[in-house]
């Protein structure tokens, strides 16, 4: 990945997307090969990695009664030099929900809080896993704007997604993963151009490119 980019990881169900996130975060060791995050080995450099890496996981859920500001302060306590909680609330447009309990938040607000929790340690790299799953179209687009805002603040983003329109809108480059291997790594524009060429010049989309590369596997 290049510093300051939004790098997408796309792949069908069982392709290895979750495994990739687990390896990057140090939860799981790669079966083979070499992995480095900002020069650090996630398998051995846990303490230093925590200072530079923030992770938002799809299945992560907070206690129903915890308040937004309480969650942020709790996560901030894990870091030596955390971000200002008020600034995070403002950047992600949830200042008015600071005192709200987690269970009262909408799906979009819960995702905004998830992003804030991933950023509270001032990471240089943030991993966002299936960020907009379950959100309505309006909330998805609002979340996309937030992701771009985070990128513009200087954070490199790894975006794991099964939404082709999301990847095409946000990602500078994408890796299409299939059966544990990288089937393609390029910009969305070049992948679409390649798919268009394969169709004999007809108009193609990133989803067409994905299907061509993976055989049309389940996107979930």
PDB file of C-alpha atoms in Angstrom:
ATOM      1  CA  UNK A   1       0.000   0.000   0.000  1.00  0.00           C
ATOM      2  CA  UNK A   2       1.019   3.588  -0.545  1.00  0.00           C
ATOM      3  CA  UNK A   3       0.853   6.076   2.296  1.00  0.00           C
ATOM      4  CA  UNK A   4      -2.249   8.255   2.188  1.00  0.00           C
ATOM      5  CA  UNK A   5      -4.321   6.067  -0.117  1.00  0.00           C
ATOM      6  CA  UNK A   6      -7.553   4.159   0.330  1.00  0.00           C
ATOM      7  CA  UNK A   7      -6.667   0.578  -0.522  1.00  0.00           C
ATOM      8  CA  UNK A   8      -9.555  -1.803  -1.127  1.00  0.00           C
ATOM      9  CA  UNK A   9      -9.626  -5.535  -0.460  1.00  0.00           C
ATOM     10  CA  UNK A  10     -12.367  -7.241  -2.473  1.00  0.00           C
ATOM     11  CA  UNK A  11     -13.226 -10.904  -2.755  1.00  0.00           C
ATOM     12  CA  UNK A  12     -15.987 -13.517  -2.681  1.00  0.00           C
ATOM     13  CA  UNK A  13     -17.019 -15.354   0.458  1.00  0.00           C
ATOM     14  CA  UNK A  14     -14.131 -17.475   1.739  1.00  0.00           C
ATOM     15  CA  UNK A  15     -11.547 -15.688  -0.399  1.00  0.00           C
ATOM     16  CA  UNK A  16      -9.390 -14.661   2.558  1.00  0.00           C
ATOM     17  CA  UNK A  17     -10.525 -11.098   3.319  1.00  0.00           C
ATOM     18  CA  UNK A  18     -11.119 -11.714   7.020  1.00  0.00           C
ATOM     19  CA  UNK A  19      -7.922 -13.736   7.274  1.00  0.00           C
ATOM     20  CA  UNK A  20      -6.036 -10.807   5.760  1.00  0.00           C
ATOM     21  CA  UNK A  21      -7.455  -8.417   8.363  1.00  0.00           C
ATOM     22  CA  UNK A  22      -6.578 -10.842  11.166  1.00  0.00           C
ATOM     23  CA  UNK A  23      -2.997 -11.158   9.907  1.00  0.00           C
ATOM     24  CA  UNK A  24      -2.581  -7.394   9.516  1.00  0.00           C
ATOM     25  CA  UNK A  25      -3.854  -6.832  13.060  1.00  0.00           C
ATOM     26  CA  UNK A  26      -1.631  -9.526  14.556  1.00  0.00           C
ATOM     27  CA  UNK A  27      -4.514 -11.747  15.654  1.00  0.00           C
ATOM     28  CA  UNK A  28      -3.389 -14.493  13.282  1.00  0.00           C
ATOM     29  CA  UNK A  29      -0.025 -15.482  11.845  1.00  0.00           C
ATOM     30  CA  UNK A  30       0.321 -15.987   8.087  1.00  0.00           C
ATOM     31  CA  UNK A  31       0.752 -19.612   7.021  1.00  0.00           C
ATOM     32  CA  UNK A  32       3.617 -18.498   4.820  1.00  0.00           C
ATOM     33  CA  UNK A  33       5.093 -15.367   3.318  1.00  0.00           C
ATOM     34  CA  UNK A  34       6.126 -12.101   4.913  1.00  0.00           C
ATOM     35  CA  UNK A  35       3.837  -9.344   6.178  1.00  0.00           C
ATOM     36  CA  UNK A  36       4.855  -5.875   7.334  1.00  0.00           C
ATOM     37  CA  UNK A  37       2.768  -2.896   8.436  1.00  0.00           C
ATOM     38  CA  UNK A  38       4.838   0.299   8.367  1.00  0.00           C
ATOM     39  CA  UNK A  39       7.902  -1.915   8.712  1.00  0.00           C
ATOM     40  CA  UNK A  40       6.502  -3.802  11.720  1.00  0.00           C
ATOM     41  CA  UNK A  41       5.838  -7.529  11.954  1.00  0.00           C
ATOM     42  CA  UNK A  42       2.265  -7.902  13.299  1.00  0.00           C
ATOM     43  CA  UNK A  43       3.148 -11.309  14.755  1.00  0.00           C
ATOM     44  CA  UNK A  44       5.858  -9.962  17.058  1.00  0.00           C
ATOM     45  CA  UNK A  45       5.612  -6.155  17.268  1.00  0.00           C
ATOM     46  CA  UNK A  46       2.229  -5.988  19.038  1.00  0.00           C
ATOM     47  CA  UNK A  47       2.931  -2.960  21.230  1.00  0.00           C
ATOM     48  CA  UNK A  48       4.392  -0.780  18.491  1.00  0.00           C
ATOM     49  CA  UNK A  49       1.732  -1.904  16.017  1.00  0.00           C
ATOM     50  CA  UNK A  50      -1.042  -0.786  18.365  1.00  0.00           C
ATOM     51  CA  UNK A  51       0.377   2.742  18.237  1.00  0.00           C
ATOM     52  CA  UNK A  52       0.102   3.035  14.465  1.00  0.00           C
ATOM     53  CA  UNK A  53      -2.839   0.784  13.528  1.00  0.00           C
ATOM     54  CA  UNK A  54      -6.549   1.323  14.140  1.00  0.00           C
ATOM     55  CA  UNK A  55      -9.145  -1.338  13.347  1.00  0.00           C
ATOM     56  CA  UNK A  56     -12.911  -1.254  12.887  1.00  0.00           C
ATOM     57  CA  UNK A  57     -14.349  -4.772  12.649  1.00  0.00           C
ATOM     58  CA  UNK A  58     -17.692  -5.670  11.091  1.00  0.00           C
ATOM     59  CA  UNK A  59     -18.864  -7.795  14.019  1.00  0.00           C
ATOM     60  CA  UNK A  60     -17.663  -5.477  16.788  1.00  0.00           C
ATOM     61  CA  UNK A  61     -20.435  -4.403  19.139  1.00  0.00           C
ATOM     62  CA  UNK A  62     -20.409  -2.370  22.338  1.00  0.00           C
ATOM     63  CA  UNK A  63     -22.532  -2.876  25.473  1.00  0.00           C
ATOM     64  CA  UNK A  64     -26.047  -1.540  24.923  1.00  0.00           C
ATOM     65  CA  UNK A  65     -25.955   0.925  27.820  1.00  0.00           C
ATOM     66  CA  UNK A  66     -22.499   2.411  27.312  1.00  0.00           C
ATOM     67  CA  UNK A  67     -22.609   6.043  26.230  1.00  0.00           C
ATOM     68  CA  UNK A  68     -20.775   7.305  23.166  1.00  0.00           C
ATOM     69  CA  UNK A  69     -18.384   9.536  25.095  1.00  0.00           C
ATOM     70  CA  UNK A  70     -17.761   6.765  27.665  1.00  0.00           C
ATOM     71  CA  UNK A  71     -16.747   4.335  24.924  1.00  0.00           C
ATOM     72  CA  UNK A  72     -14.370   6.861  23.396  1.00  0.00           C
ATOM     73  CA  UNK A  73     -12.787   7.718  26.745  1.00  0.00           C
ATOM     74  CA  UNK A  74     -12.390   4.029  27.570  1.00  0.00           C
ATOM     75  CA  UNK A  75     -10.620   3.332  24.268  1.00  0.00           C
ATOM     76  CA  UNK A  76      -8.546   6.497  24.672  1.00  0.00           C
ATOM     77  CA  UNK A  77      -7.283   5.201  28.024  1.00  0.00           C
ATOM     78  CA  UNK A  78      -5.540   2.354  26.194  1.00  0.00           C
ATOM     79  CA  UNK A  79      -3.262   4.787  24.339  1.00  0.00           C
ATOM     80  CA  UNK A  80      -0.388   6.945  25.519  1.00  0.00           C
ATOM     81  CA  UNK A  81      -1.226   9.902  23.278  1.00  0.00           C
ATOM     82  CA  UNK A  82      -4.888   9.560  22.263  1.00  0.00           C
ATOM     83  CA  UNK A  83      -6.783  11.892  19.997  1.00  0.00           C
ATOM     84  CA  UNK A  84      -9.019  14.522  21.556  1.00  0.00           C
ATOM     85  CA  UNK A  85     -12.429  12.938  22.102  1.00  0.00           C
ATOM     86  CA  UNK A  86     -14.254  16.184  21.347  1.00  0.00           C
ATOM     87  CA  UNK A  87     -12.418  16.585  18.049  1.00  0.00           C
ATOM     88  CA  UNK A  88     -13.300  13.030  17.004  1.00  0.00           C
ATOM     89  CA  UNK A  89     -16.949  13.576  17.842  1.00  0.00           C
ATOM     90  CA  UNK A  90     -16.923  16.755  15.767  1.00  0.00           C
ATOM     91  CA  UNK A  91     -15.084  15.238  12.789  1.00  0.00           C
ATOM     92  CA  UNK A  92     -17.542  12.344  12.595  1.00  0.00           C
ATOM     93  CA  UNK A  93     -20.616  14.510  13.206  1.00  0.00           C
ATOM     94  CA  UNK A  94     -21.811  12.753  16.371  1.00  0.00           C
ATOM     95  CA  UNK A  95     -21.219  15.517  18.925  1.00  0.00           C
ATOM     96  CA  UNK A  96     -24.961  15.739  19.552  1.00  0.00           C
ATOM     97  CA  UNK A  97     -24.990  12.013  20.417  1.00  0.00           C
ATOM     98  CA  UNK A  98     -22.093  12.109  22.877  1.00  0.00           C
ATOM     99  CA  UNK A  99     -24.326  11.324  25.849  1.00  0.00           C
ATOM    100  CA  UNK A 100     -26.484   8.770  24.058  1.00  0.00           C
ATOM    101  CA  UNK A 101     -26.443   5.081  24.902  1.00  0.00           C
ATOM    102  CA  UNK A 102     -25.116   2.752  22.212  1.00  0.00           C
ATOM    103  CA  UNK A 103     -28.461   0.958  21.881  1.00  0.00           C
ATOM    104  CA  UNK A 104     -30.194   4.207  20.858  1.00  0.00           C
ATOM    105  CA  UNK A 105     -27.861   4.923  17.928  1.00  0.00           C
ATOM    106  CA  UNK A 106     -28.919   4.342  14.343  1.00  0.00           C
ATOM    107  CA  UNK A 107     -26.875   1.985  12.192  1.00  0.00           C
ATOM    108  CA  UNK A 108     -25.068   4.897  10.593  1.00  0.00           C
ATOM    109  CA  UNK A 109     -24.290   6.466  13.963  1.00  0.00           C
ATOM    110  CA  UNK A 110     -22.940   3.151  15.253  1.00  0.00           C
ATOM    111  CA  UNK A 111     -20.606   2.994  12.267  1.00  0.00           C
ATOM    112  CA  UNK A 112     -19.449   6.564  12.877  1.00  0.00           C
ATOM    113  CA  UNK A 113     -18.645   5.598  16.453  1.00  0.00           C
ATOM    114  CA  UNK A 114     -16.774   2.516  15.198  1.00  0.00           C
ATOM    115  CA  UNK A 115     -14.636   4.739  12.990  1.00  0.00           C
ATOM    116  CA  UNK A 116     -14.006   7.108  15.896  1.00  0.00           C
ATOM    117  CA  UNK A 117     -12.883   4.197  18.084  1.00  0.00           C
ATOM    118  CA  UNK A 118     -10.500   3.063  15.343  1.00  0.00           C
ATOM    119  CA  UNK A 119      -9.018   6.580  15.181  1.00  0.00           C
ATOM    120  CA  UNK A 120      -8.761   7.372  18.885  1.00  0.00           C
ATOM    121  CA  UNK A 121      -5.160   6.157  19.064  1.00  0.00           C
ATOM    122  CA  UNK A 122      -4.061   8.525  16.259  1.00  0.00           C
ATOM    123  CA  UNK A 123      -3.181   5.656  13.883  1.00  0.00           C
ATOM    124  CA  UNK A 124      -1.270   6.075  10.661  1.00  0.00           C
ATOM    125  CA  UNK A 125      -3.214   3.161   9.147  1.00  0.00           C
ATOM    126  CA  UNK A 126      -6.885   2.302   9.728  1.00  0.00           C
ATOM    127  CA  UNK A 127      -8.521  -0.980   8.697  1.00  0.00           C
ATOM    128  CA  UNK A 128     -12.257  -0.620   8.023  1.00  0.00           C
ATOM    129  CA  UNK A 129     -14.034  -3.966   7.627  1.00  0.00           C
ATOM    130  CA  UNK A 130     -17.375  -4.115   5.748  1.00  0.00           C
ATOM    131  CA  UNK A 131     -18.054  -0.595   6.916  1.00  0.00           C
ATOM    132  CA  UNK A 132     -21.450   0.015   5.312  1.00  0.00           C
ATOM    133  CA  UNK A 133     -23.049  -3.422   5.540  1.00  0.00           C
ATOM    134  CA  UNK A 134     -26.656  -3.065   6.688  1.00  0.00           C
ATOM    135  CA  UNK A 135     -26.857   0.693   6.135  1.00  0.00           C
ATOM    136  CA  UNK A 136     -29.492   2.368   3.984  1.00  0.00           C
ATOM    137  CA  UNK A 137     -28.337   4.159   0.796  1.00  0.00           C
ATOM    138  CA  UNK A 138     -28.263   7.601   2.412  1.00  0.00           C
ATOM    139  CA  UNK A 139     -26.263   6.400   5.429  1.00  0.00           C
ATOM    140  CA  UNK A 140     -23.847   4.587   3.105  1.00  0.00           C
ATOM    141  CA  UNK A 141     -23.118   7.755   1.152  1.00  0.00           C
ATOM    142  CA  UNK A 142     -22.686   9.792   4.321  1.00  0.00           C
ATOM    143  CA  UNK A 143     -20.238   7.168   5.578  1.00  0.00           C
ATOM    144  CA  UNK A 144     -18.298   7.364   2.314  1.00  0.00           C
ATOM    145  CA  UNK A 145     -17.823  11.090   2.856  1.00  0.00           C
ATOM    146  CA  UNK A 146     -16.514  10.402   6.359  1.00  0.00           C
ATOM    147  CA  UNK A 147     -14.011   7.872   5.024  1.00  0.00           C
ATOM    148  CA  UNK A 148     -12.725  10.448   2.544  1.00  0.00           C
ATOM    149  CA  UNK A 149     -12.471  12.975   5.367  1.00  0.00           C
ATOM    150  CA  UNK A 150     -10.406  10.517   7.418  1.00  0.00           C
ATOM    151  CA  UNK A 151      -8.122   9.909   4.425  1.00  0.00           C
ATOM    152  CA  UNK A 152      -7.728  13.652   3.926  1.00  0.00           C
ATOM    153  CA  UNK A 153      -6.615  13.955   7.563  1.00  0.00           C
ATOM    154  CA  UNK A 154      -3.543  11.869   6.688  1.00  0.00           C
ATOM    155  CA  UNK A 155      -4.638   8.353   7.620  1.00  0.00           C
ATOM    156  CA  UNK A 156      -3.966   5.497   5.191  1.00  0.00           C
ATOM    157  CA  UNK A 157      -7.064   3.298   4.921  1.00  0.00           C
ATOM    158  CA  UNK A 158      -7.502  -0.397   4.179  1.00  0.00           C
ATOM    159  CA  UNK A 159     -11.134  -0.837   3.149  1.00  0.00           C
ATOM    160  CA  UNK A 160     -12.517  -4.385   3.149  1.00  0.00           C
ATOM    161  CA  UNK A 161     -15.775  -4.420   1.217  1.00  0.00           C
ATOM    162  CA  UNK A 162     -18.089  -6.490  -0.946  1.00  0.00           C
ATOM    163  CA  UNK A 163     -19.782  -3.426  -2.454  1.00  0.00           C
ATOM    164  CA  UNK A 164     -18.366  -2.730  -5.896  1.00  0.00           C
ATOM    165  CA  UNK A 165     -19.852   0.772  -6.108  1.00  0.00           C
ATOM    166  CA  UNK A 166     -18.228   1.598  -2.767  1.00  0.00           C
ATOM    167  CA  UNK A 167     -14.816   0.420  -3.915  1.00  0.00           C
ATOM    168  CA  UNK A 168     -15.150   2.232  -7.237  1.00  0.00           C
ATOM    169  CA  UNK A 169     -16.096   5.477  -5.472  1.00  0.00           C
ATOM    170  CA  UNK A 170     -13.533   5.413  -2.652  1.00  0.00           C
ATOM    171  CA  UNK A 171     -10.499   3.315  -3.497  1.00  0.00           C
ATOM    172  CA  UNK A 172      -7.315   4.533  -5.132  1.00  0.00           C
ATOM    173  CA  UNK A 173      -6.340   0.903  -5.723  1.00  0.00           C
ATOM    174  CA  UNK A 174      -7.955  -2.469  -5.046  1.00  0.00           C
ATOM    175  CA  UNK A 175      -6.716  -6.000  -4.540  1.00  0.00           C
ATOM    176  CA  UNK A 176      -9.154  -8.633  -5.760  1.00  0.00           C
ATOM    177  CA  UNK A 177      -8.615 -11.723  -3.611  1.00  0.00           C
ATOM    178  CA  UNK A 178      -9.806 -15.160  -4.702  1.00  0.00           C
ATOM    179  CA  UNK A 179      -9.140 -18.452  -2.887  1.00  0.00           C
ATOM    180  CA  UNK A 180      -6.349 -16.971  -0.821  1.00  0.00           C
ATOM    181  CA  UNK A 181      -4.493 -15.372  -3.727  1.00  0.00           C
ATOM    182  CA  UNK A 182      -4.423 -11.876  -5.194  1.00  0.00           C
ATOM    183  CA  UNK A 183      -6.115 -12.225  -8.574  1.00  0.00           C
ATOM    184  CA  UNK A 184      -5.533  -8.577  -9.507  1.00  0.00           C
ATOM    185  CA  UNK A 185      -4.108  -5.408  -7.997  1.00  0.00           C
ATOM    186  CA  UNK A 186      -4.748  -2.138  -9.798  1.00  0.00           C
ATOM    187  CA  UNK A 187      -6.817   1.025  -9.812  1.00  0.00           C
ATOM    188  CA  UNK A 188     -10.576   0.566 -10.248  1.00  0.00           C
ATOM    189  CA  UNK A 189     -10.354   2.521 -13.499  1.00  0.00           C
ATOM    190  CA  UNK A 190      -7.788   0.158 -15.016  1.00  0.00           C
ATOM    191  CA  UNK A 191      -9.671  -2.938 -13.911  1.00  0.00           C
ATOM    192  CA  UNK A 192     -12.840  -1.559 -15.492  1.00  0.00           C
ATOM    193  CA  UNK A 193     -10.958  -0.669 -18.688  1.00  0.00           C
ATOM    194  CA  UNK A 194      -9.579  -4.206 -18.862  1.00  0.00           C
ATOM    195  CA  UNK A 195     -13.058  -5.671 -18.406  1.00  0.00           C
ATOM    196  CA  UNK A 196     -14.411  -3.360 -21.118  1.00  0.00           C
ATOM    197  CA  UNK A 197     -11.709  -4.549 -23.497  1.00  0.00           C
ATOM    198  CA  UNK A 198     -12.545  -8.184 -22.748  1.00  0.00           C
ATOM    199  CA  UNK A 199     -16.177  -7.432 -23.585  1.00  0.00           C
ATOM    200  CA  UNK A 200     -15.137  -6.166 -26.989  1.00  0.00           C
ATOM    201  CA  UNK A 201     -15.293  -2.503 -26.101  1.00  0.00           C
ATOM    202  CA  UNK A 202     -18.680  -2.593 -24.397  1.00  0.00           C
ATOM    203  CA  UNK A 203     -19.215  -0.586 -21.239  1.00  0.00           C
ATOM    204  CA  UNK A 204     -18.149  -2.468 -18.105  1.00  0.00           C
ATOM    205  CA  UNK A 205     -18.240  -1.886 -14.353  1.00  0.00           C
ATOM    206  CA  UNK A 206     -15.997  -2.892 -11.477  1.00  0.00           C
ATOM    207  CA  UNK A 207     -18.467  -5.680 -10.742  1.00  0.00           C
ATOM    208  CA  UNK A 208     -17.933  -6.994 -14.279  1.00  0.00           C
ATOM    209  CA  UNK A 209     -14.190  -6.970 -13.659  1.00  0.00           C
ATOM    210  CA  UNK A 210     -14.695  -8.746 -10.332  1.00  0.00           C
ATOM    211  CA  UNK A 211     -16.832 -11.483 -11.910  1.00  0.00           C
ATOM    212  CA  UNK A 212     -14.279 -11.969 -14.671  1.00  0.00           C
ATOM    213  CA  UNK A 213     -11.458 -12.362 -12.151  1.00  0.00           C
ATOM    214  CA  UNK A 214     -13.239 -14.592  -9.628  1.00  0.00           C
ATOM    215  CA  UNK A 215     -15.766 -16.507 -11.658  1.00  0.00           C
ATOM    216  CA  UNK A 216     -18.679 -14.706 -10.037  1.00  0.00           C
ATOM    217  CA  UNK A 217     -18.349 -16.006  -6.483  1.00  0.00           C
ATOM    218  CA  UNK A 218     -20.605 -14.907  -3.641  1.00  0.00           C
ATOM    219  CA  UNK A 219     -19.652 -11.360  -2.666  1.00  0.00           C
ATOM    220  CA  UNK A 220     -20.521 -11.701   1.028  1.00  0.00           C
TER     221      UNK A 220
END
